[in-house]
XYZ file of N, CA and C in Angstrom:
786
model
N -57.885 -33.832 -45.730
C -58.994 -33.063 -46.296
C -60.025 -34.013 -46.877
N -61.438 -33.800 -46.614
C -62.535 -34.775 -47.535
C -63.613 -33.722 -47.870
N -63.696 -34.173 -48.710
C -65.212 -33.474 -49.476
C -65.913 -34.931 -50.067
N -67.275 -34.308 -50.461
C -68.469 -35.275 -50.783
C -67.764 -35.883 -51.786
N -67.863 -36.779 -52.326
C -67.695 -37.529 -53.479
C -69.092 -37.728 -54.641
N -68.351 -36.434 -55.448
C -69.735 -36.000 -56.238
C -70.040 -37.451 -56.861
N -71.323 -37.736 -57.469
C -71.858 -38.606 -58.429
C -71.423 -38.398 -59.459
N -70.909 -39.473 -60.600
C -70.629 -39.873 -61.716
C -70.029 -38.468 -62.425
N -68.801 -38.529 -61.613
C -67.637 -37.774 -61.902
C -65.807 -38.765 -61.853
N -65.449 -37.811 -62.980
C -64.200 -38.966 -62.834
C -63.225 -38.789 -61.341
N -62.530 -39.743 -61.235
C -61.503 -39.683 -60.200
C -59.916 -39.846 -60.705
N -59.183 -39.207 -60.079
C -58.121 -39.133 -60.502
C -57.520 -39.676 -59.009
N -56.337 -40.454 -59.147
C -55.756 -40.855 -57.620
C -53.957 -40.560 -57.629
N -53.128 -39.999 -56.943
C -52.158 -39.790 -56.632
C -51.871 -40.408 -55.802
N -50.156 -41.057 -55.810
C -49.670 -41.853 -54.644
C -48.361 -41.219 -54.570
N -48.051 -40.955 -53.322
C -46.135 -40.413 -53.109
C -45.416 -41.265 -53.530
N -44.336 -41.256 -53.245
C -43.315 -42.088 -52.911
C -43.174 -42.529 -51.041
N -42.231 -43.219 -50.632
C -42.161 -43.478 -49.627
C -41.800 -45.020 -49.259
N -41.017 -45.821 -49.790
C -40.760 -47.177 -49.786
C -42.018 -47.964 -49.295
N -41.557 -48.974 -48.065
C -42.704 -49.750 -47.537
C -43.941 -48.943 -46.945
N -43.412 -47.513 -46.967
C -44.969 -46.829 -46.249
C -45.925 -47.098 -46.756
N -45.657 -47.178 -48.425
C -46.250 -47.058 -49.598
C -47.060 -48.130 -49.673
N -47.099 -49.379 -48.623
C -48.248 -50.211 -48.307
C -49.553 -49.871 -48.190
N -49.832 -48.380 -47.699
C -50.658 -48.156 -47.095
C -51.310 -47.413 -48.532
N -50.858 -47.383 -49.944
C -51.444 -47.518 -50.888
C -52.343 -48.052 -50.982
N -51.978 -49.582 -51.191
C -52.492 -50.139 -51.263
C -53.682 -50.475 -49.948
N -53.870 -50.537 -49.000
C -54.606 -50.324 -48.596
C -56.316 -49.518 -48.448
N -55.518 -48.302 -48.634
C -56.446 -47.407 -49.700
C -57.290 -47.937 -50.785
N -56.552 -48.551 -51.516
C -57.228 -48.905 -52.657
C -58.025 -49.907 -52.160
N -58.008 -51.002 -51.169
C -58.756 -51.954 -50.631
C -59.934 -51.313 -50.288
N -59.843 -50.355 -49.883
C -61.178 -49.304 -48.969
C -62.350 -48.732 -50.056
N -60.989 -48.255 -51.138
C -61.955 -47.751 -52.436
C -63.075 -48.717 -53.170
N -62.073 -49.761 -53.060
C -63.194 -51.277 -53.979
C -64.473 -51.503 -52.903
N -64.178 -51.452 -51.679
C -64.747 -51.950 -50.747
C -66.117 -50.726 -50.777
N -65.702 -49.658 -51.059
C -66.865 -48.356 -51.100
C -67.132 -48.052 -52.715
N -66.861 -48.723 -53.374
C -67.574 -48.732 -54.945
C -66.984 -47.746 -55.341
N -65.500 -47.307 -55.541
C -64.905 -46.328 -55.796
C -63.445 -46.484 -56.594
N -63.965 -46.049 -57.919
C -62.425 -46.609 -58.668
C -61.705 -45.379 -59.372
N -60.668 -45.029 -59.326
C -59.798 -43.965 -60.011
C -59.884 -43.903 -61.590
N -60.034 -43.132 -62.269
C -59.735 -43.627 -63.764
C -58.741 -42.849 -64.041
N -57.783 -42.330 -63.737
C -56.477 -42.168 -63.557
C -55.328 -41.928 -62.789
N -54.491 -42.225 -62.429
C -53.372 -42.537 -61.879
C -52.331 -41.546 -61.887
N -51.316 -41.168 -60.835
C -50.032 -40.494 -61.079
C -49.442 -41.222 -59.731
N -48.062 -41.516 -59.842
C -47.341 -41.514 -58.715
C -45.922 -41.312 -58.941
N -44.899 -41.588 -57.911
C -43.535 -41.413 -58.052
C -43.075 -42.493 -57.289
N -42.039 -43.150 -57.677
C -41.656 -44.340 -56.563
C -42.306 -45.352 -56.346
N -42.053 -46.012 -55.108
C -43.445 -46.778 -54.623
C -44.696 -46.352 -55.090
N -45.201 -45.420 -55.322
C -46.556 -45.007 -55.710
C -46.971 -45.081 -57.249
N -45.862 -45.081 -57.897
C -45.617 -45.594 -59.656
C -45.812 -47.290 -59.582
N -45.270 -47.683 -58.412
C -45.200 -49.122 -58.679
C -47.199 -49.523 -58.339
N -47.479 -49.285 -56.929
C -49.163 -49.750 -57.149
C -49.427 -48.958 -57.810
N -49.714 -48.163 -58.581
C -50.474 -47.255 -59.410
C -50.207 -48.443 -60.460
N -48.863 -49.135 -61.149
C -49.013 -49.421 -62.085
C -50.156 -51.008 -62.040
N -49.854 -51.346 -60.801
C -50.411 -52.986 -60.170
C -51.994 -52.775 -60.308
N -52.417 -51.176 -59.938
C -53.464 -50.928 -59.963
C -54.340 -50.805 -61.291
N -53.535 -50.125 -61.806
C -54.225 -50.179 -63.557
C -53.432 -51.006 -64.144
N -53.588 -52.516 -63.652
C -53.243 -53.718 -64.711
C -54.350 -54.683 -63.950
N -55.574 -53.909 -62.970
C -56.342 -54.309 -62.288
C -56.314 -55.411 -61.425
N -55.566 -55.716 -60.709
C -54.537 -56.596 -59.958
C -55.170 -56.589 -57.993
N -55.732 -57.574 -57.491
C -56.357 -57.728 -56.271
C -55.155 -57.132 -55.580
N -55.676 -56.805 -54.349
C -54.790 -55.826 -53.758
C -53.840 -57.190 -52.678
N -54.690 -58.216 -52.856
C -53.713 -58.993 -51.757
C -52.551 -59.845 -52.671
N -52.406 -59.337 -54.374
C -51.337 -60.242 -55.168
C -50.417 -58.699 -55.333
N -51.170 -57.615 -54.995
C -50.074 -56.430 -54.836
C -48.967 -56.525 -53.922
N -49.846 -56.638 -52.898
C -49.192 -57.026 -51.655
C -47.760 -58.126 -51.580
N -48.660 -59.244 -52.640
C -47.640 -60.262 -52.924
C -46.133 -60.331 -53.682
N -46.403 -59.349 -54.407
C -45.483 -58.243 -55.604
C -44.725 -58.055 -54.069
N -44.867 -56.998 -53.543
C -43.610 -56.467 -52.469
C -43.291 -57.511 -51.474
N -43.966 -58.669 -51.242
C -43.732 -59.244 -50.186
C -42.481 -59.915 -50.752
N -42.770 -60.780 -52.069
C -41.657 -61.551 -52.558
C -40.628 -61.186 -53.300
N -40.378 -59.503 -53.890
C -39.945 -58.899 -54.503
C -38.504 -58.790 -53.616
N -37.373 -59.117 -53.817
C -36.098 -59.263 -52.980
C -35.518 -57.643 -52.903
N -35.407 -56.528 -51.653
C -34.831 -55.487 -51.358
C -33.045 -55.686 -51.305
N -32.738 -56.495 -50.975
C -31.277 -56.722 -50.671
C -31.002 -58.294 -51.085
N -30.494 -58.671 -51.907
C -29.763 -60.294 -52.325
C -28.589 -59.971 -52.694
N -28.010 -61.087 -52.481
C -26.145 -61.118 -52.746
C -26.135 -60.757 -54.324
N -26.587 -61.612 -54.840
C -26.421 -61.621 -56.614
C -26.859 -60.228 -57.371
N -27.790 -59.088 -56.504
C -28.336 -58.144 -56.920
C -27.376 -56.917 -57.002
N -26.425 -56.813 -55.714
C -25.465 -55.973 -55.977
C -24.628 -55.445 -57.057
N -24.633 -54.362 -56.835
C -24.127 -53.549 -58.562
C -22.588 -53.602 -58.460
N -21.715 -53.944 -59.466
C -20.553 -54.001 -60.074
C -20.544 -52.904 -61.234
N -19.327 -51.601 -60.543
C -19.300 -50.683 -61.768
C -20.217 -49.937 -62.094
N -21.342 -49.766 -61.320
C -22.281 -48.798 -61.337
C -22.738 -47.729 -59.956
N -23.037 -46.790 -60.635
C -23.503 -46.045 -59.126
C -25.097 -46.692 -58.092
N -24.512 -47.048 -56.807
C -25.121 -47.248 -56.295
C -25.142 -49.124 -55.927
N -25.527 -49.496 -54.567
C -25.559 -50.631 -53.884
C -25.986 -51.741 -54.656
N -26.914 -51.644 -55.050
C -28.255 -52.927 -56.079
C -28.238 -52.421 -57.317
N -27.788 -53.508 -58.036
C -27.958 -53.151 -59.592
C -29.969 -53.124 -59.704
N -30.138 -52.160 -59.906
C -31.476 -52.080 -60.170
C -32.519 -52.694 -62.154
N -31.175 -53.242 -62.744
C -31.318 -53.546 -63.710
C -32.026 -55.272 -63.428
N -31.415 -55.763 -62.342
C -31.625 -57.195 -61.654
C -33.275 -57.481 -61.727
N -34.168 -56.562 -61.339
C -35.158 -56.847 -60.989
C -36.425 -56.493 -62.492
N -35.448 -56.387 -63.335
C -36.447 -56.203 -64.783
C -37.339 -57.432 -64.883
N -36.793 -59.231 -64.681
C -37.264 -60.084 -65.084
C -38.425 -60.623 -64.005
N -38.266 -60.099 -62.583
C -39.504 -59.698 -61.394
C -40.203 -59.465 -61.948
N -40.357 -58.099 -62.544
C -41.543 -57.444 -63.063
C -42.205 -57.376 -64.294
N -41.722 -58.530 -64.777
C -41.717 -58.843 -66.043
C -42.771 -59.572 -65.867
N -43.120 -60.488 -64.626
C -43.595 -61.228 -64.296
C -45.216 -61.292 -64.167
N -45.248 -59.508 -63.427
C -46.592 -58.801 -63.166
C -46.515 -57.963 -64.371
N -45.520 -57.553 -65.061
C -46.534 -57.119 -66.468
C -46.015 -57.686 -67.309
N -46.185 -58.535 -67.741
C -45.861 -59.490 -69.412
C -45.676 -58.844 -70.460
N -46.865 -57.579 -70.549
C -46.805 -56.902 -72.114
C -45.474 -55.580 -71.943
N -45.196 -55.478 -71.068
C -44.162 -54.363 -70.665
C -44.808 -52.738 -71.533
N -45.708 -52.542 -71.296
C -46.323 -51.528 -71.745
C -47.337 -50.555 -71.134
N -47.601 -48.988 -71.167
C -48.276 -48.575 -70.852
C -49.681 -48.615 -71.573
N -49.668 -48.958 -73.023
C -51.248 -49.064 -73.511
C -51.894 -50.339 -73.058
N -51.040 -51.580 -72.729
C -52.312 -52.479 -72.138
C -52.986 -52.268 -70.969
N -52.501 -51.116 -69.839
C -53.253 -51.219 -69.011
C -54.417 -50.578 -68.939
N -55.243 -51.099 -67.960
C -56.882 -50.411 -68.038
C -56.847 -48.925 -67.583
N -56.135 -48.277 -66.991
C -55.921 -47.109 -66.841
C -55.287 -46.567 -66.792
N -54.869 -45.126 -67.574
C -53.918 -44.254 -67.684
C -53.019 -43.988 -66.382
N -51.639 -43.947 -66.707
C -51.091 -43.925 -66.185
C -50.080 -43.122 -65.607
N -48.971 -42.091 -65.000
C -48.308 -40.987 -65.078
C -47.360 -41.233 -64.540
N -45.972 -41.960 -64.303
C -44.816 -42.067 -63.873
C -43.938 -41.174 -63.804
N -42.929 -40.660 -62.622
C -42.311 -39.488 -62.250
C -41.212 -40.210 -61.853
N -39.950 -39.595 -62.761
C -38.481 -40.185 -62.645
C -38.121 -38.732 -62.990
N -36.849 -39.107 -62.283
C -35.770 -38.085 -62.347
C -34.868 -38.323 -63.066
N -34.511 -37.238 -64.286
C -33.473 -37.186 -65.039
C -31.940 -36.445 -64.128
N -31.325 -37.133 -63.848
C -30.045 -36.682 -63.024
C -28.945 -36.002 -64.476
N -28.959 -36.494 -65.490
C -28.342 -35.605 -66.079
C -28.767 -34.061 -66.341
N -29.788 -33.742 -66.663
C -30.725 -32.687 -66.736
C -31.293 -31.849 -65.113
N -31.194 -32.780 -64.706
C -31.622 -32.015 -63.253
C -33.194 -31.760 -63.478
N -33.965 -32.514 -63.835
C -34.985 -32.320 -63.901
C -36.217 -33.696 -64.105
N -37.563 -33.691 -63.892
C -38.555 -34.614 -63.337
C -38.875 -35.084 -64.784
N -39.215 -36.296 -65.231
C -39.821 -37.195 -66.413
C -40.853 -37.445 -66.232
N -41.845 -37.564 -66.807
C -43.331 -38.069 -66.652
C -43.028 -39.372 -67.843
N -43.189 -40.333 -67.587
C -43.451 -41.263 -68.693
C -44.982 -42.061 -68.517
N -45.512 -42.076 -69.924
C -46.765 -42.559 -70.007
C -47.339 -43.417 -70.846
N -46.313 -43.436 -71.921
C -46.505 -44.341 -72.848
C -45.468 -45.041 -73.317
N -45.398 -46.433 -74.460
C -44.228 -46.857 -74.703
C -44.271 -47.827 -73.527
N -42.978 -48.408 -73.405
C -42.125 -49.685 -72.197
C -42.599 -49.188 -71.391
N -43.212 -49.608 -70.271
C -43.542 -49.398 -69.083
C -42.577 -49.968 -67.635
N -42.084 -50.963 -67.402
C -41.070 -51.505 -66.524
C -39.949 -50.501 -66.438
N -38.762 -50.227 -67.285
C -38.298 -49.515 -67.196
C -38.198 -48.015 -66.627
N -39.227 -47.084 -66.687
C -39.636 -46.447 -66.284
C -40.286 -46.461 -64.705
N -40.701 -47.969 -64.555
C -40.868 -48.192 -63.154
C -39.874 -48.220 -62.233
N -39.257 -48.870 -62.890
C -38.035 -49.629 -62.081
C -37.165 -47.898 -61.532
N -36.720 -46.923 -62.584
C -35.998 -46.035 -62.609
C -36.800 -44.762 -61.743
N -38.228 -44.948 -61.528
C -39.123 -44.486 -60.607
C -38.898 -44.728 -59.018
N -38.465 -45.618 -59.018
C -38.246 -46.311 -57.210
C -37.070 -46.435 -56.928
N -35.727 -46.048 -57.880
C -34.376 -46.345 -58.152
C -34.279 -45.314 -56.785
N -33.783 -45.444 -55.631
C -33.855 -44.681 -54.659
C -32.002 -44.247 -54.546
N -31.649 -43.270 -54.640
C -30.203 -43.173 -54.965
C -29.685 -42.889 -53.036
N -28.675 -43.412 -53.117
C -27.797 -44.177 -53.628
C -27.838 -45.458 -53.371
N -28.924 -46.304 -52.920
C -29.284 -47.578 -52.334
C -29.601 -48.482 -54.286
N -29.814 -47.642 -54.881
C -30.405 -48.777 -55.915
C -29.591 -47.820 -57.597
N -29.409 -48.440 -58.449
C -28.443 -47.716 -59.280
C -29.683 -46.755 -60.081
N -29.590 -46.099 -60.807
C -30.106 -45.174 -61.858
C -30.411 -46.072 -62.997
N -31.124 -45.958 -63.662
C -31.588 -46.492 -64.993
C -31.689 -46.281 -66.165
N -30.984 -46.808 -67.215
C -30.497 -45.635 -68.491
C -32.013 -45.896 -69.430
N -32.420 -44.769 -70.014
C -33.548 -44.935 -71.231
C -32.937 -44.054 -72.060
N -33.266 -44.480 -72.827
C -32.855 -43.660 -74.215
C -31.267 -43.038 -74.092
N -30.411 -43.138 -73.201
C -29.107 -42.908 -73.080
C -28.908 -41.665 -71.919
N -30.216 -41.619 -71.666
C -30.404 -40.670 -70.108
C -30.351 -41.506 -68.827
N -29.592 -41.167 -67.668
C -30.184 -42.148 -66.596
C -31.109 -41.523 -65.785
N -31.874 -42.419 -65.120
C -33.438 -41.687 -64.271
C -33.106 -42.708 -62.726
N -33.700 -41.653 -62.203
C -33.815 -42.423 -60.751
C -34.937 -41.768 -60.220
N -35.054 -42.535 -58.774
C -36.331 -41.804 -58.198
C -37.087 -40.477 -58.284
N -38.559 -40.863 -58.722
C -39.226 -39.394 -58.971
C -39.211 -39.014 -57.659
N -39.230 -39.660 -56.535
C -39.317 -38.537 -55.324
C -38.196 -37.366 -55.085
N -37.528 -37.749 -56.087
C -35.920 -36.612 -55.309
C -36.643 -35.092 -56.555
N -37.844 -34.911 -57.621
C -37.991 -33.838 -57.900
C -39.120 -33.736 -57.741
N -39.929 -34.601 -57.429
C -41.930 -34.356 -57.343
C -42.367 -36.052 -56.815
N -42.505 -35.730 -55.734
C -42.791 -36.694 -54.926
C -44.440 -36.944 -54.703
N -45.217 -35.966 -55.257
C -46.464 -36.115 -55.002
C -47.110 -35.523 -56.642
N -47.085 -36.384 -57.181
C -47.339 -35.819 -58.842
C -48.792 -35.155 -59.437
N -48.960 -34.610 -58.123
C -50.736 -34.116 -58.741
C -50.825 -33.525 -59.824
N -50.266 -32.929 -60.769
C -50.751 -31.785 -61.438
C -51.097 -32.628 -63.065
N -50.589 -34.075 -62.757
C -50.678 -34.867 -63.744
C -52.345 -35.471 -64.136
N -52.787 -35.091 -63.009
C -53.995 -35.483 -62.811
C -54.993 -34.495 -62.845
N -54.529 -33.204 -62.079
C -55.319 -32.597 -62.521
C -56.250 -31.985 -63.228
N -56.026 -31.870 -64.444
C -57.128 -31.512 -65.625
C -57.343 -32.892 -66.467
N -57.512 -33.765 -65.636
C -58.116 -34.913 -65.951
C -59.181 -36.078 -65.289
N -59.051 -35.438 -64.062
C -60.123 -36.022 -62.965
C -61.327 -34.869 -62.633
N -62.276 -34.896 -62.070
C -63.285 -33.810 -61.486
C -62.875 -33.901 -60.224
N -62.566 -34.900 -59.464
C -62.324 -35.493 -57.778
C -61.092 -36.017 -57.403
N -60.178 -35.661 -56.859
C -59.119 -35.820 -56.820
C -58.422 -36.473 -55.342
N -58.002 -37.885 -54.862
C -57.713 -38.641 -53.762
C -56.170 -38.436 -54.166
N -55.481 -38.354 -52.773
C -54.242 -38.476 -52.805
C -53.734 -38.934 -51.172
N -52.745 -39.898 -51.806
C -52.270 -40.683 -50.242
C -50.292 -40.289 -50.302
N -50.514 -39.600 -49.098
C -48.913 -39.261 -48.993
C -48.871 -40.415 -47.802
N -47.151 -41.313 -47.998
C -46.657 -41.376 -46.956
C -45.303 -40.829 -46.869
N -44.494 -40.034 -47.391
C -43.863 -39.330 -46.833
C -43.801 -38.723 -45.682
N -43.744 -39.762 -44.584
C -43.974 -38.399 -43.405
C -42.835 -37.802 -42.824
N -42.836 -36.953 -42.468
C -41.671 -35.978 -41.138
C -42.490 -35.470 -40.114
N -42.296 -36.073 -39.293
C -42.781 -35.824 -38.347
C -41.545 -35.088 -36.987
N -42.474 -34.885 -35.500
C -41.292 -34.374 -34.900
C -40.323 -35.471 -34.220
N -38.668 -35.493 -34.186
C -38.093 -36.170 -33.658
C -37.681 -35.557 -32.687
N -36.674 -36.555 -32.042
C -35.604 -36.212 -31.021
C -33.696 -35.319 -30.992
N -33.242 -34.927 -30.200
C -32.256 -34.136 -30.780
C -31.511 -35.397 -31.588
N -31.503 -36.977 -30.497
C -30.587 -37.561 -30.835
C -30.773 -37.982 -32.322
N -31.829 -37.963 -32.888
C -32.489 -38.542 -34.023
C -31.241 -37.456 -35.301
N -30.734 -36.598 -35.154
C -29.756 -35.445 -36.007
C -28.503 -35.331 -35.020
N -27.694 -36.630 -34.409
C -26.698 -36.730 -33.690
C -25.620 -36.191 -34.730
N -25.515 -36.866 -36.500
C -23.874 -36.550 -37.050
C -25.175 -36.214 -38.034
N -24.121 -36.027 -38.933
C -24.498 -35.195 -41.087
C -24.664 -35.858 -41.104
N -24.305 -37.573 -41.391
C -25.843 -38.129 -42.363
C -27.166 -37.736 -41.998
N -27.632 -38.329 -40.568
C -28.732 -37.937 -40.251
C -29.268 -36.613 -40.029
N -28.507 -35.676 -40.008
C -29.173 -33.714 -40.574
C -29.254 -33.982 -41.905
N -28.527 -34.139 -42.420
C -28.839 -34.024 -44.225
C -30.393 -35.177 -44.415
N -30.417 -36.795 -43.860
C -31.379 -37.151 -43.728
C -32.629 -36.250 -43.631
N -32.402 -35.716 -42.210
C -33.956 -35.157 -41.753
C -34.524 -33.936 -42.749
N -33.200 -33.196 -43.453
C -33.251 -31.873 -43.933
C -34.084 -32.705 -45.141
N -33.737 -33.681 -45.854
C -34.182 -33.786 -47.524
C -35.548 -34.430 -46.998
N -35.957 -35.000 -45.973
C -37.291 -35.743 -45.687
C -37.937 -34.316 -45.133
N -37.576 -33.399 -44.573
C -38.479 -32.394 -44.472
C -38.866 -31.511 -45.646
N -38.062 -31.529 -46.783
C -38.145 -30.759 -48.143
C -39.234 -31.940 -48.791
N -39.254 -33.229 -49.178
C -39.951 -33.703 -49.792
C -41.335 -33.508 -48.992
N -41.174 -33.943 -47.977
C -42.793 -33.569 -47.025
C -43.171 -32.256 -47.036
N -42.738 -31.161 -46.930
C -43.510 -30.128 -47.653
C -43.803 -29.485 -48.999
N -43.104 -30.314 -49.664
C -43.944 -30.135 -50.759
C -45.003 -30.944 -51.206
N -45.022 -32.032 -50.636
C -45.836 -32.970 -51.017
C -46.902 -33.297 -49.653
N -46.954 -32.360 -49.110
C -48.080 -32.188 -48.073
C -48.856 -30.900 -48.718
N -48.460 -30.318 -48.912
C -48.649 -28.886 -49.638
C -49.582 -29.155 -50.650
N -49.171 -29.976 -51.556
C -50.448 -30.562 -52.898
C -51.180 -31.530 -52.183
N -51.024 -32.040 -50.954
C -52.134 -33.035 -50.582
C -53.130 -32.383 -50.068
N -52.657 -31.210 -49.292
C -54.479 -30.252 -48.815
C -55.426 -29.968 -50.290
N -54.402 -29.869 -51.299
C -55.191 -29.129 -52.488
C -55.938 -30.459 -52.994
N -55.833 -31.969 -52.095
C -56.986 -33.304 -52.931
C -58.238 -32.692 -52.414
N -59.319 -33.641 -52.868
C -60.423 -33.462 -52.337
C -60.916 -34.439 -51.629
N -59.590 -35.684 -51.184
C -59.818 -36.370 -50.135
C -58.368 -36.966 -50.010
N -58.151 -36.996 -48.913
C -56.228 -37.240 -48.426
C -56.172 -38.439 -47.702
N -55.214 -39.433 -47.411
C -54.806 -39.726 -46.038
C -52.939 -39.384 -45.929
N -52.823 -39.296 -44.873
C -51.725 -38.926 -44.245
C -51.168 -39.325 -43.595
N -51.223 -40.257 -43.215
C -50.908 -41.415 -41.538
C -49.645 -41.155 -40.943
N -49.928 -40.338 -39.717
C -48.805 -40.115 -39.103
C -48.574 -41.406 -38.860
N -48.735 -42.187 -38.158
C -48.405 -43.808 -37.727
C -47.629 -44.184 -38.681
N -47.526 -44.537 -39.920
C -46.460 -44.614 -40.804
C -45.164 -44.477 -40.212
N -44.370 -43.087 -39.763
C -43.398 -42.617 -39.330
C -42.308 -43.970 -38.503
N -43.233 -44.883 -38.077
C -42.646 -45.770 -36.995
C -41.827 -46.460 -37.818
N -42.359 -46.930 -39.301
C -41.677 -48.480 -40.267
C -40.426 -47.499 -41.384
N -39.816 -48.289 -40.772
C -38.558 -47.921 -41.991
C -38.971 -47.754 -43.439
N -38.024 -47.116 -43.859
C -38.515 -47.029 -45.544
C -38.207 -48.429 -46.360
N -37.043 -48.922 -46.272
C -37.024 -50.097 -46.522
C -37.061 -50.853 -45.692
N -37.882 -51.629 -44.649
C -38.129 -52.370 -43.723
C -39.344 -53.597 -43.991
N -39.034 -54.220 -44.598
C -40.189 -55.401 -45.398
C -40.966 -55.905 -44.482
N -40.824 -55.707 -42.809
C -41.348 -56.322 -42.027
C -42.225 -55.327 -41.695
N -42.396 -54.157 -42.400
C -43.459 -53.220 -41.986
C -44.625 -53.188 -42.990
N -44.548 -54.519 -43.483
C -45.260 -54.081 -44.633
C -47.132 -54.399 -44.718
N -47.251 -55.476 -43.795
C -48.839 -55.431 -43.535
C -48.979 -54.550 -42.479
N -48.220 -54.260 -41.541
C -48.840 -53.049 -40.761
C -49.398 -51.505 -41.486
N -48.093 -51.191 -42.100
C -48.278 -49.798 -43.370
C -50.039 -50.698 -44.035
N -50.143 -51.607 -44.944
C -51.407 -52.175 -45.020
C -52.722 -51.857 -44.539
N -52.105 -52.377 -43.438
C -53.916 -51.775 -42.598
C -53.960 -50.540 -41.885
N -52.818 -49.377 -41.756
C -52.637 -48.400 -41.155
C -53.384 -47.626 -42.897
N -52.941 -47.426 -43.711
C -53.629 -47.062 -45.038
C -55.326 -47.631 -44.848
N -55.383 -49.093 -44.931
C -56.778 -49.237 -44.920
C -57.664 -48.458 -44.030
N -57.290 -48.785 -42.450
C -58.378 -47.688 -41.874
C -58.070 -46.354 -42.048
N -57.140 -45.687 -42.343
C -57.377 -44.441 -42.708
C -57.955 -44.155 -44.099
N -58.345 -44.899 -45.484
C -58.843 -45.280 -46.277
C -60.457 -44.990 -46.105
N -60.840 -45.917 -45.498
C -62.055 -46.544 -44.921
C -62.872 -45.013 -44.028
N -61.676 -44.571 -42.850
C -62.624 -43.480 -42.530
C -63.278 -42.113 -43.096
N -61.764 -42.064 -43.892
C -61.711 -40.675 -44.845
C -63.320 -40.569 -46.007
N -62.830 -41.927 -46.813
C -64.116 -42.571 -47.758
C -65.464 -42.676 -46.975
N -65.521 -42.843 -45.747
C -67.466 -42.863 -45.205
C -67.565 -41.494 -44.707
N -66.631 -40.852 -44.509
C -67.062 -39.551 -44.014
C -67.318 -38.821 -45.262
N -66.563 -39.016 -46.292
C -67.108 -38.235 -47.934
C -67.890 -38.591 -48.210
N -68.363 -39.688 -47.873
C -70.250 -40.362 -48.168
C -71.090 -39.733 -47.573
N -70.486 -39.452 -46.459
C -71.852 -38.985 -45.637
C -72.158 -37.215 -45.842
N -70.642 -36.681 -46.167
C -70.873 -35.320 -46.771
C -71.890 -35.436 -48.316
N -71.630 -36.482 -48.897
C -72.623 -36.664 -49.837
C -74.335 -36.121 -50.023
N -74.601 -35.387 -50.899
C -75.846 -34.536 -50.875
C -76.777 -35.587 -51.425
């Protein structure tokens, strides 16, 4: 969806979740700088918590990039002992410690909206203020690949498993509203749902994609990139392609709202 991009109105920007798709965030955001276009607030879940946060700590999009490139998905030493799930996700606090020093949501230049899941409660967290890392980290905690994250004596894991596309955080706070899903589901093959993992797979990737396609018609400018669909979710080698598959869809979406421009 695009509409004009009114004059000197705020912007609000939403990012899904979606592991390495979630390159194509960033990309986006390359397109936005590139067309004089900056968000003054933020929501995401997952991957989309993580550049959202890279983004409002005002961070070039090619040291974002650098964040996931060198950021380790699988190391021997990372594996969890005694906890639920593959990767102790506690491992990667002193990573990100790295890109935010102050570990906080008030130093950054723009507001911010993080979406974690409370698994004890059965229900979605917004965190916005206070420690900021933590809340990241327990944002992208993708279960059962990465462990849960305790705050305050609750554990949180990925906001995509209750609101994968966090618009409503934004809503009565932007006039113009951009949102980049890569969640995609697209159509497969029978063999693609051969045993139950992969039905239960396709079933929970078709529940997050409609709901979070569903709030993306309601932006007032989207991208969607079917092309995405091809790169694994965790697949690090997809990660400048997702890049420039976001950028030009970025780039076209943004000149065609210019040109709807009155």
């Amino acid at each position: 969806m695009t509409k004009a991009i009114p004059n000197a109105k705020s912007v609000g920007l939403v990012l899904s979740g979606g592991g390495i798709r979630g390159m194509a965030h960033i990309g986006l955001i390359k397109a936005m700088r590139e067309h004089g276009l900056e968000a003054q607030v933020i929501a995401g879940s997952s991957v989309g918590a993580l550049v959202g946060a890279l983004y409002a700590s005002g961070i070039p999009t090619e040291e974002m990039l650098q964040f996931f490139r060198e950021t380790p998905l699988f190391k021997y030493d990372f594996f969890a002992i005694n906890k639920p799930g593959f990767i102790d996700t506690e491992r990667y606090f002193k990573i990100f410690k790295g890109y935010f020093p102050k570990d906080s949501f008030e130093v950054l230049d723009k507001p911010l909206y993080v979406v974690a899941t409370d698994l004890l409660k059965g229900e979605e967290k917004v965190f916005s203020q206070g420690e900021l890392i933590r809340p990241l980290l327990a944002s992208a905690a993708l279960p059962p690949v990465f462990s849960p994250i305790e705050i305050d004596k609750v554990l949180y894991a990925d906001g995509g498993v209750m609101n994968n596309f966090p618009k409503e955080y934004v809503d009565d706070k932007a006039d113009f509203v951009i949102g980049s899903n890569v969640s995609i589901a697209g159509e497969i093959g029978k063999r693609d749902i051969r045993n139950s993992i992969l039905l239960a797979g396709r079933v929970t990737g078709l529940m997050i994609y409609a709901s979070s396609h569903r709030k993306l018609e309601e932006c007032d400018l989207s991208i969607e990139p079917q092309e995405l669909e091809g790169i694994g979710v965790l697949d690090k080698k997809g990660i400048e392609k997702a890049f420039n598959i976001g950028y030009e869809y970025g780039c076209r979406a943004l000149e065609a709202s210019l040109v709807l421009r009155p």
